[in-house]
Coordinates of C-alpha atoms in Angstrom, one line a residue:
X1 CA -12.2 -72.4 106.4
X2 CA -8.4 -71.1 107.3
X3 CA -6.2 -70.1 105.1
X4 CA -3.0 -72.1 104.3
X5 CA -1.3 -68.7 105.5
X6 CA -3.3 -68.9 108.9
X7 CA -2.6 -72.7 109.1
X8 CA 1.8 -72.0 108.6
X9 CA 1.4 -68.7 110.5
X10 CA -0.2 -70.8 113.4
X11 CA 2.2 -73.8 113.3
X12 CA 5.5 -72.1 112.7
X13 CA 5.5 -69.2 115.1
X14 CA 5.2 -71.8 117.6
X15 CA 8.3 -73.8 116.7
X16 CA 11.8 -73.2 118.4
X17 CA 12.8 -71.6 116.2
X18 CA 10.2 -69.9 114.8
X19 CA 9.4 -69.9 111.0
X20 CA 7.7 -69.3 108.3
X21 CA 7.6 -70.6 104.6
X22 CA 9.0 -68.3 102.0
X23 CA 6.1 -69.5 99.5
X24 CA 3.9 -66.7 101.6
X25 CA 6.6 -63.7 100.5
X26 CA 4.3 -63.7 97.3
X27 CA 1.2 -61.5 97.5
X28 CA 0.7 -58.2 95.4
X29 CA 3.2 -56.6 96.7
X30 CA 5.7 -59.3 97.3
X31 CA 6.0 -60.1 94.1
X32 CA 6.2 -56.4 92.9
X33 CA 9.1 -56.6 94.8
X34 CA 10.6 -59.5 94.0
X35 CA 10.5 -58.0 90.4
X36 CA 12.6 -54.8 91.7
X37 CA 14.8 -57.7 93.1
X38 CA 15.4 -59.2 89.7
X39 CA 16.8 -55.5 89.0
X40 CA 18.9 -55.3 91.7
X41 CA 22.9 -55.0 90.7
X42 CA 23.7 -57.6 93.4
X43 CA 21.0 -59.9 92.3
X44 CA 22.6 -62.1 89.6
X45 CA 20.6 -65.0 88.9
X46 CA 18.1 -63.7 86.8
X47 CA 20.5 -62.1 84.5
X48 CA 22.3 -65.1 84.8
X49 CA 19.4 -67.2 83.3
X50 CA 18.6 -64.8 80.9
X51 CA 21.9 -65.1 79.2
X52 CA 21.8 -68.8 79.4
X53 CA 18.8 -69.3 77.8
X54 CA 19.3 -66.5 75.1
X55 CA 22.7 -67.9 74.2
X56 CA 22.1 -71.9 73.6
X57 CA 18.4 -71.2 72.8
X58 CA 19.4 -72.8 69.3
X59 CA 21.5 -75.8 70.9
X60 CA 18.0 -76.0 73.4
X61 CA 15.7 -76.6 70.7
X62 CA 17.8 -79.1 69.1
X63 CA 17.8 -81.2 72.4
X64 CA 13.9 -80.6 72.9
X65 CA 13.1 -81.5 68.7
X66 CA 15.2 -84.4 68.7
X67 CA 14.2 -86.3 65.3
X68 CA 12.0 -83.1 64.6
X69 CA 9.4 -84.7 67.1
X70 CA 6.2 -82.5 68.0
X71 CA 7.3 -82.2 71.9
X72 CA 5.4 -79.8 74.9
X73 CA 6.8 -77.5 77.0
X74 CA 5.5 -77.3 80.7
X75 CA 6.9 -74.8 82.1
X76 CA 6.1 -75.4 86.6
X77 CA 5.4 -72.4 88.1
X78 CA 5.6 -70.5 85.0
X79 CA 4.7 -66.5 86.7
X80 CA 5.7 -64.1 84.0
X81 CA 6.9 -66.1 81.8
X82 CA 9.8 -63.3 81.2
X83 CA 12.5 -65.7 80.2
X84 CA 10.6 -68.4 79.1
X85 CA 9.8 -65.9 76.2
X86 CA 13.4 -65.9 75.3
X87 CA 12.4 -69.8 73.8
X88 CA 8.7 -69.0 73.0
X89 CA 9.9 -66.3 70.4
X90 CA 12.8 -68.2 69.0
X91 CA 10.9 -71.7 68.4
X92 CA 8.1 -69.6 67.0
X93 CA 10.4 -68.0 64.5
X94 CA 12.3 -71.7 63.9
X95 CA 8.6 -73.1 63.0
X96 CA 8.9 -75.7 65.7
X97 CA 6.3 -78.7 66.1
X98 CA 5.4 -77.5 70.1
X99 CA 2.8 -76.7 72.5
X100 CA 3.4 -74.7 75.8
X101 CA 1.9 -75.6 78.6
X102 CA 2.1 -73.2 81.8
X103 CA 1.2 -74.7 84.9
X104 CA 0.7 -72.1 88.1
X105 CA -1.2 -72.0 91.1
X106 CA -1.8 -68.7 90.4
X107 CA -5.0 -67.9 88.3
X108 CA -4.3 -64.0 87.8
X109 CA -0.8 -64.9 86.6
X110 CA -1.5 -67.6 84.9
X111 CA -4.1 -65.3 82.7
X112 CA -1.8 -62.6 82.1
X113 CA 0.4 -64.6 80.8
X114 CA -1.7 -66.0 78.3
X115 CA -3.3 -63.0 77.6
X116 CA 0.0 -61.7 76.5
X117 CA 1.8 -64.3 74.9
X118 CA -1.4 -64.7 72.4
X119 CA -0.8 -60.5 72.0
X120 CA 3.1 -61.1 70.9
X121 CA 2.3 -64.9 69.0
X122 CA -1.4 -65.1 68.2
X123 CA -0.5 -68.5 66.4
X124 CA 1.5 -70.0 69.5
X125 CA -0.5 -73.2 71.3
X126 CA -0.8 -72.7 74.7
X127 CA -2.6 -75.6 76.9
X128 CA -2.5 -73.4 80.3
X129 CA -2.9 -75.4 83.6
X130 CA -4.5 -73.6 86.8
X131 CA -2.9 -76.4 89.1
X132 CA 0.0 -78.0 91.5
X133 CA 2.7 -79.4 89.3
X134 CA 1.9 -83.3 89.8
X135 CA -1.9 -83.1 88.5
X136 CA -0.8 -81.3 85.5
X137 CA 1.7 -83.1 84.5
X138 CA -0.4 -86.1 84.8
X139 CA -3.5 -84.7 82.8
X140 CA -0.7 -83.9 80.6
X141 CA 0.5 -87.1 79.4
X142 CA -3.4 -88.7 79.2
X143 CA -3.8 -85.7 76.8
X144 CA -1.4 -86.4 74.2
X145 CA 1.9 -88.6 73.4
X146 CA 4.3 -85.8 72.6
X147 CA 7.6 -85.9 74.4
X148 CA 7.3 -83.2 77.7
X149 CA 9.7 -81.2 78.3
X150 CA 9.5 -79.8 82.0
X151 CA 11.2 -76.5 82.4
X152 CA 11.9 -75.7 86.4
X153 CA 13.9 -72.5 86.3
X154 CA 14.8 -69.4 88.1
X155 CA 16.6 -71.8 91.3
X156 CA 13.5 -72.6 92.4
X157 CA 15.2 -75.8 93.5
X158 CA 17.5 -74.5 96.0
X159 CA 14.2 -73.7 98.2
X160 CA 14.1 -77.5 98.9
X161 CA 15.7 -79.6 101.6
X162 CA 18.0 -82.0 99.8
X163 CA 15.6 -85.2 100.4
X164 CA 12.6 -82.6 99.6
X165 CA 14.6 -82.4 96.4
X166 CA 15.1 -85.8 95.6
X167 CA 11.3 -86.4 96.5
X168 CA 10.7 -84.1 93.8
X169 CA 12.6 -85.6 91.1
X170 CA 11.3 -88.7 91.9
X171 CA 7.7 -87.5 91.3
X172 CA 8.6 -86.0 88.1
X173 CA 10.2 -89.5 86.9
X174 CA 7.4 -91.3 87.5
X175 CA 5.2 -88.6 85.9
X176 CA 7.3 -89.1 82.8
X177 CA 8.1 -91.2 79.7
X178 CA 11.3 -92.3 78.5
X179 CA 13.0 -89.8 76.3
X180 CA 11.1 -86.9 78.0
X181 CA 13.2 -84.0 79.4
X182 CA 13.4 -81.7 82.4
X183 CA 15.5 -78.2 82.2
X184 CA 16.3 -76.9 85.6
X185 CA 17.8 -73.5 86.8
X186 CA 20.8 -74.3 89.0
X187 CA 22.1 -71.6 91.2
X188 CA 26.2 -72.3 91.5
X189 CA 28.7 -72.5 94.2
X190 CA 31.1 -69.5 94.0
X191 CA 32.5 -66.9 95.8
X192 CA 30.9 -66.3 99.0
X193 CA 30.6 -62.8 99.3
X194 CA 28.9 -62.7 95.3
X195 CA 25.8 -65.3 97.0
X196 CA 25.9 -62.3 100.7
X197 CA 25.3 -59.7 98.3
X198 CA 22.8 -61.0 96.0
X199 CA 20.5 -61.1 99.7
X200 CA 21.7 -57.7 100.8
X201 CA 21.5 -55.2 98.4
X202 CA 22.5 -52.2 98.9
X203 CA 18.7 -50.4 98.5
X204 CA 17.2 -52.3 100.7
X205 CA 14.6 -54.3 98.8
X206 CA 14.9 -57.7 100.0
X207 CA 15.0 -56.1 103.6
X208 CA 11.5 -54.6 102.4
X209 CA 10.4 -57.8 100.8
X210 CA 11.0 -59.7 104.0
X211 CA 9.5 -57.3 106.2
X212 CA 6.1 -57.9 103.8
X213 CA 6.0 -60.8 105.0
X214 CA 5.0 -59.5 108.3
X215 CA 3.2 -56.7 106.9
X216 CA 0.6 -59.1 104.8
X217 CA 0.2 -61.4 107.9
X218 CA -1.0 -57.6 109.6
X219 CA -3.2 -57.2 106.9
X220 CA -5.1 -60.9 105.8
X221 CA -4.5 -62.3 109.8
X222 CA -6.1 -59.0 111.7
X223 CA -2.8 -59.2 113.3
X224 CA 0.0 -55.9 115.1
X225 CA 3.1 -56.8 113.5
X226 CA 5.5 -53.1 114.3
X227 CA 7.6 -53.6 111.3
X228 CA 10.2 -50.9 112.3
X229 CA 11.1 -53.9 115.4
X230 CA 12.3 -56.3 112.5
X231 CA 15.2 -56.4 110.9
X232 CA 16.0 -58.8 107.8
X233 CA 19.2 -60.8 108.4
X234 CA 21.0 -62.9 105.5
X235 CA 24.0 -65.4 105.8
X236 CA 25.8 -67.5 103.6
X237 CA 27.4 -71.1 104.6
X238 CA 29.9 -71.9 102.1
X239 CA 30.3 -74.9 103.4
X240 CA 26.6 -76.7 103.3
X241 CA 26.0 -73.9 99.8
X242 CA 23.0 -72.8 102.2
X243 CA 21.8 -69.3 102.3
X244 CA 19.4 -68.9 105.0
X245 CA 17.2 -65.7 105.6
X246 CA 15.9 -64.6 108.6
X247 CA 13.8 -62.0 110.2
X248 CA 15.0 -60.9 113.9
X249 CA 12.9 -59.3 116.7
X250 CA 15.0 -56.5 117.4
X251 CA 13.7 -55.9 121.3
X252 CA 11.8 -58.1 123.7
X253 CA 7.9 -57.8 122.1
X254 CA 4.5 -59.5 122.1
X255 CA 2.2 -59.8 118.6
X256 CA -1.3 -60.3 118.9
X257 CA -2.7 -62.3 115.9
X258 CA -6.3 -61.6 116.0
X259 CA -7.8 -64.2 113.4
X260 CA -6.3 -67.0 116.0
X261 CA -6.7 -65.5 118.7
X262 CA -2.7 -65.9 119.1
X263 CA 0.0 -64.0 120.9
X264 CA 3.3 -64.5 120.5
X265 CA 6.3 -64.0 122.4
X266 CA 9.9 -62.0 121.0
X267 CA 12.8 -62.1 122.7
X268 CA 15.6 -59.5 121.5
X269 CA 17.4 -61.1 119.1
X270 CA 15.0 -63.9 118.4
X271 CA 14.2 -65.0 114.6
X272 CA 12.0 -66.4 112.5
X273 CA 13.4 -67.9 109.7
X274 CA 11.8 -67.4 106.2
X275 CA 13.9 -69.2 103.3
X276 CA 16.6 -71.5 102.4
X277 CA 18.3 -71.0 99.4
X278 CA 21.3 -74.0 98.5
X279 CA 23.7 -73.4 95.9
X280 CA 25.1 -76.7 94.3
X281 CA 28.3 -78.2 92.3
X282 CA 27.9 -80.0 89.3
X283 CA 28.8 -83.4 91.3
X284 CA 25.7 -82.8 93.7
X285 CA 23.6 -81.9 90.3
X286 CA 24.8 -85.2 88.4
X287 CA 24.3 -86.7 92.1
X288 CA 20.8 -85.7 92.4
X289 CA 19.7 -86.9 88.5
X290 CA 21.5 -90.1 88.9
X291 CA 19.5 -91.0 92.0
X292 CA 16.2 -90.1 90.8
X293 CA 16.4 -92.0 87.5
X294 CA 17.8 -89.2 85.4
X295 CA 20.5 -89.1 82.8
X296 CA 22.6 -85.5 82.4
X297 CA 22.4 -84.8 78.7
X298 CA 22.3 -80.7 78.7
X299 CA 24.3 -78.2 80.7
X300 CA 24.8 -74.8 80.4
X301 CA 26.4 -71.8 81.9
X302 CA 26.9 -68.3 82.1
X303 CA 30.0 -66.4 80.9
X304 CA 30.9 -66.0 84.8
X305 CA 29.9 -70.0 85.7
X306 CA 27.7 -68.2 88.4
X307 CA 24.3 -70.6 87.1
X308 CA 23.7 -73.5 85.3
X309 CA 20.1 -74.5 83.2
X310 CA 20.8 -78.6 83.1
X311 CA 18.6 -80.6 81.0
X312 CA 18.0 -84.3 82.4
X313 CA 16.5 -87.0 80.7
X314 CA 14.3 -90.0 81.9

């Protein structure tokens, strides 16, 4: 049966222009780079969120606890949980009336983060879920009444297309009950040359974590990607908030992709473009809730206004 990697790997690298989804960055050693990433100077949004969260954690669970109501947390592609502990440790310690709910498609992250979080809070409830978003939150609400509240953080958001994104706030409207919640991390609009940065650091490690890219394609597709003849190439629109990332054939080449039996043609200078990342306003933000069904009732920033969490309700 082929992979979903095989499947994008054969469709994409045969589109004008070439591409590939950024969802496949993530193996092993993709995402022990995404965490040196996260580490990066450049690389604000992480710290970003981290203050966020850490600051109006209090003001957060009095919007979630409305009335002192039980309520679950589903957390959508919840991975290491590193700043969703920020809230697990302070509602723990505030005795609230909540369940947490991880949903991933990964089952080795999705068990390390249990088995850690019942290490630091043996008495919190966890209801883990090893499954796309939509299902989850569906099984969810059969499960039990208690107000959900979705958190969607860390800007996964800006990887959509803007109808992609309205799709998906759709879907989590109709997957919902009135009164329930959704927190979302919002990357913001800002200086250009803060968003450039945050994609070129100066070490080198998104270069090396788009080039891996390549490298695991070599390694699950039996395929002869020469790394050293790609280069990573960022840029920054301020004027559509897209940053688009790219890898670029640096001389004329041919890849043989064994598992498809697949070659495929570079010209110098051709690309293949990996990720999309949009950076909004608050209009577009209160734009995208207001079509969807959603009312703005949270929003918070960092002390620089670089990101916004932004709780809607249904």
């Amino acid at each position: 049966m082929p992979s979903a990697l095989a499947d994008e790997v054969r469709t994409g690298l045969q589109k004008t222009p070439k591409r590939l989804s950024s969802r496949f960055f993530y193996d092993a050693e993709g995402s022990r780079l995404f965490q040196e990433i996260m580490h990066a100077p450049e690389y604000y949004l992480t710290r970003s969120e981290y203050e966020i969260l850490d600051t109006y954690k209090a003001d957060l669970l009095r919007q979630f606890a409305t009335d002192n109501r039980p309520f679950e947390l589903v957390e959508l592609g919840a991975g290491d949980g590193l700043k969703t502990k920020i809230l697990l440790g302070f509602f723990a310690d505030k005795n609230a009336d909540f369940t947490y709910a991880p949903v991933d498609i990964s089952v080795d992250a999705l068990d390390e983060l249990v088995i850690d979080l019942r290490q630091k809070w043996p008495d919190l409830r966890l209801n883990p879920r090893h499954d796309d978003y939509f299902n989850a939150l569906e099984q969810l609400s059969e499960e039990s009444d208690a107000r959900r509240v979705v958190l969607f953080l860390g800007s996964n958001i800006g990887n959509f297309a803007p109808e992609d994104a309205i799709d998906f706030y759709q879907q989590l409207h109709d997957h919902l009950q009135p009164g329930d919640l959704v927190l979302t991390g919002f990357d913001l609009q800002k200086h250009p040359a803060v968003i450039h940065a945050a994609y070129n650091d100066k070490q080198g490690i998104t270069r090396a974590f788009n080039l891996n890219l390549l490298r695991r394609i070599n390694r699950e597709l039996d395929a002869n990607f020469d790394l050293s003849a790609f280069d990573h190439y960022e840029v920054y629109n301020p004027e559509t908030g897209e940053a688009r990332s790219y890898l670029v054939s640096q001389k004329a080449q041919t890849v043989q992709i064994g598992a498809l039996d697949m070659t495929v043609p570079f010209d110098y200078g051709e690309i293949i473009h990996t990720e999309i990342s949009r950076k909004f306003t608050r209009a577009q933000i209160e734009n995208l809730a207001q079509q969807t069904g959603f009312s703005v009732t949270g929003w918070f920033t960092d002390c620089k206004g670089y990101f916004a969490d932004v709780v809607f309700e249904r």
